[in-house]
XYZ file of C-alpha atoms in Angstrom:
229
model
C -23.685 -17.488 -0.108
C -23.768 -17.113 3.656
C -26.010 -18.965 6.087
C -26.473 -21.872 3.679
C -27.786 -24.114 6.428
C -30.596 -21.614 7.031
C -31.473 -21.686 3.366
C -31.864 -19.089 0.664
C -34.616 -17.062 -1.025
C -34.116 -17.396 -4.761
C -37.236 -15.403 -5.719
C -36.855 -12.513 -3.295
C -39.251 -9.801 -2.210
C -40.866 -8.750 -5.503
C -42.044 -10.961 -8.362
C -41.684 -7.962 -10.703
C -37.973 -7.845 -9.956
C -36.696 -11.303 -9.046
C -33.580 -10.889 -6.915
C -32.330 -13.529 -4.485
C -31.681 -12.682 -0.855
C -30.544 -14.537 2.268
C -33.898 -14.495 4.080
C -35.882 -17.645 3.282
C -38.550 -16.875 5.914
C -42.156 -16.857 4.730
C -43.615 -13.351 4.963
C -47.312 -14.059 4.510
C -50.047 -16.627 4.119
C -49.614 -16.454 0.328
C -46.607 -18.734 0.796
C -48.007 -20.868 3.636
C -47.954 -23.840 1.244
C -44.183 -23.997 1.691
C -44.365 -24.026 5.477
C -47.001 -26.777 5.367
C -44.751 -28.850 3.109
C -41.774 -28.332 5.429
C -43.754 -29.628 8.390
C -44.987 -32.590 6.362
C -41.367 -33.597 5.855
C -39.665 -32.771 9.115
C -41.814 -31.316 11.895
C -40.222 -31.946 15.303
C -41.501 -35.089 17.020
C -42.105 -35.975 20.683
C -42.319 -32.361 21.865
C -46.046 -32.333 22.676
C -46.656 -29.630 20.079
C -48.460 -29.684 16.743
C -47.603 -32.508 14.389
C -44.866 -35.057 13.714
C -42.879 -35.293 10.487
C -41.387 -38.579 9.275
C -37.952 -36.967 8.916
C -38.275 -35.736 12.486
C -34.559 -35.525 13.341
C -33.299 -34.667 9.865
C -31.952 -31.208 9.075
C -34.159 -29.225 6.694
C -32.938 -26.349 4.530
C -35.593 -23.972 3.232
C -35.077 -23.016 -0.401
C -37.730 -20.411 -1.164
C -38.738 -20.136 -4.819
C -41.797 -17.841 -4.622
C -41.689 -14.065 -4.123
C -42.792 -12.483 -0.860
C -45.468 -10.310 -2.519
C -46.846 -12.735 -5.118
C -50.555 -13.492 -4.726
C -51.327 -14.261 -8.391
C -51.733 -18.020 -7.993
C -54.827 -20.080 -7.122
C -56.256 -18.972 -3.789
C -53.864 -16.037 -3.698
C -50.775 -18.204 -3.437
C -47.388 -17.280 -4.835
C -46.172 -18.940 -8.017
C -42.996 -21.018 -8.136
C -40.640 -18.714 -10.045
C -37.195 -20.250 -9.507
C -37.906 -23.956 -9.020
C -35.095 -25.423 -11.078
C -32.620 -22.880 -9.724
C -33.785 -24.075 -6.315
C -33.057 -27.712 -7.157
C -29.531 -26.802 -8.235
C -28.995 -24.636 -5.147
C -30.104 -27.440 -2.826
C -27.903 -29.970 -4.619
C -24.876 -27.669 -4.587
C -25.263 -26.988 -0.878
C -25.360 -30.546 0.394
C -29.013 -31.594 0.464
C -29.384 -35.381 0.215
C -33.129 -35.233 -0.470
C -34.765 -32.441 -2.495
C -38.544 -32.094 -2.295
C -40.518 -30.407 -5.077
C -44.180 -29.882 -4.156
C -44.884 -28.073 -7.408
C -45.124 -28.751 -11.110
C -47.168 -28.562 -14.266
C -47.369 -29.535 -17.887
C -44.555 -29.076 -20.344
C -40.911 -30.033 -20.047
C -37.547 -29.083 -21.490
C -34.167 -30.718 -21.933
C -32.618 -28.012 -19.759
C -34.936 -28.925 -16.889
C -34.095 -32.613 -17.291
C -30.411 -31.694 -17.176
C -30.956 -29.885 -13.850
C -32.507 -33.080 -12.449
C -29.698 -35.200 -13.869
C -27.107 -32.851 -12.377
C -28.671 -33.045 -8.919
C -29.078 -36.816 -9.071
C -25.949 -38.027 -10.852
C -23.419 -35.256 -10.253
C -24.476 -34.289 -6.721
C -25.922 -37.615 -5.511
C -29.249 -36.198 -4.302
C -32.706 -37.775 -4.561
C -35.295 -35.466 -6.120
C -38.837 -36.222 -4.904
C -41.822 -34.518 -6.551
C -45.607 -34.384 -6.385
C -47.340 -36.244 -9.228
C -50.069 -33.605 -9.608
C -53.668 -32.993 -8.597
C -55.440 -33.266 -11.957
C -57.048 -36.664 -11.381
C -55.731 -37.981 -14.691
C -52.708 -39.712 -16.188
C -51.247 -36.697 -17.997
C -47.569 -36.416 -17.028
C -46.575 -33.505 -14.803
C -43.074 -32.086 -14.396
C -40.669 -32.235 -12.655
C -42.273 -35.422 -11.279
C -42.217 -37.216 -14.651
C -38.574 -36.526 -15.442
C -36.058 -39.356 -15.455
C -34.504 -39.951 -12.012
C -37.300 -38.163 -10.086
C -39.260 -40.143 -7.493
C -42.855 -39.252 -8.388
C -45.443 -39.442 -5.588
C -49.219 -39.840 -5.891
C -51.683 -39.284 -3.039
C -53.651 -41.711 -0.894
C -56.459 -41.256 1.624
C -56.659 -42.440 5.232
C -58.246 -45.599 3.803
C -55.046 -46.256 1.807
C -56.676 -45.812 -1.611
C -55.872 -43.237 -4.290
C -57.159 -39.745 -3.544
C -59.735 -38.668 -6.100
C -57.721 -35.595 -7.071
C -54.411 -37.425 -7.469
C -52.730 -37.771 -10.829
C -51.653 -41.307 -11.674
C -49.975 -43.288 -14.448
C -46.807 -45.045 -15.475
C -44.515 -42.217 -14.368
C -45.658 -42.485 -10.723
C -43.260 -44.424 -8.472
C -44.866 -44.461 -5.016
C -47.941 -43.258 -3.117
C -48.178 -41.539 0.269
C -50.874 -39.840 2.357
C -52.081 -36.567 0.843
C -55.729 -36.188 1.870
C -56.526 -34.176 4.990
C -52.944 -33.590 6.100
C -52.528 -31.381 9.175
C -49.268 -29.438 9.318
C -47.436 -26.194 10.021
C -48.417 -22.925 8.304
C -47.703 -19.204 8.559
C -47.897 -17.610 11.161
C -47.014 -20.123 13.933
C -50.165 -22.165 13.460
C -51.503 -25.306 11.765
C -53.948 -26.153 8.980
C -55.238 -29.096 6.960
C -54.283 -29.255 3.264
C -54.965 -31.781 0.508
C -52.678 -32.613 -2.391
C -49.775 -34.558 -3.778
C -47.853 -31.540 -2.458
C -48.296 -33.211 0.933
C -47.551 -36.744 -0.298
C -44.206 -35.695 -1.737
C -42.621 -34.224 1.438
C -43.945 -37.091 3.549
C -42.031 -39.340 1.152
C -39.010 -37.043 1.186
C -38.913 -37.116 4.987
C -39.056 -40.897 4.849
C -36.206 -40.836 2.335
C -34.188 -38.736 4.767
C -34.634 -41.421 7.423
C -33.418 -44.046 4.930
C -30.370 -41.904 4.127
C -29.686 -41.523 7.861
C -29.738 -45.289 8.318
C -27.740 -45.993 5.149
C -25.441 -42.965 4.693
C -23.433 -44.636 1.949
C -26.502 -44.962 -0.305
C -26.640 -42.858 -3.430
C -29.735 -40.770 -4.032
C -30.964 -43.343 -6.525
C -30.478 -46.139 -3.989
C -32.503 -44.241 -1.406
C -35.294 -43.867 -3.953
C -35.195 -47.548 -4.836
C -35.274 -48.560 -1.165
C -38.474 -46.527 -0.797
C -39.995 -47.878 -4.011
C -39.306 -51.589 -3.639
C -40.318 -51.756 0.034
C -43.727 -50.153 -0.540
C -46.943 -52.139 -0.414
C -48.007 -52.939 -3.966
């Protein structure tokens, strides 16, 4: 692949004919969720514009896993079509932290093996949103072994009403009323563990910057054990 630093589009232009291309740019508001998540993690800081991401000086590589023309999801959003391929792509191309602001019920051994490959073989930390179902039913990939699962809190530092919870959750981060970057060169407020996860991932990137010899698992543990209980 060329232009790896710029990222890759693994879902392509048409959900009816999934074909990867080298343009990871978001083409419409149907995929604005991804741009919001990117800003949550790593929006530029101290420039007097917009918002500030916790991983504010960390390089971010967009790995697009929804098709340009897909509006079939809730609110006309595109579905994640190539999520696990995206995890592998990010791991293979040098990402230290891999954020997954997506998920659902059901799991497979193959999917666990993708996570294990990224974590153990490629030394990356996979961070994922715990889910927005307001219950303790496990979601995936967040509930897989090795994944740092993130629930959502409010500005009052209590669990957001929509946030999933349970024994598979590792940490919590702000996810209610989060203002961030969206298509097309503007900003909007979103709610969800989809926001909590990249805020955590950006924080993980700062940890990795400070402790470059840490494995992905060590970065995750540093985040987990230094949280408020």
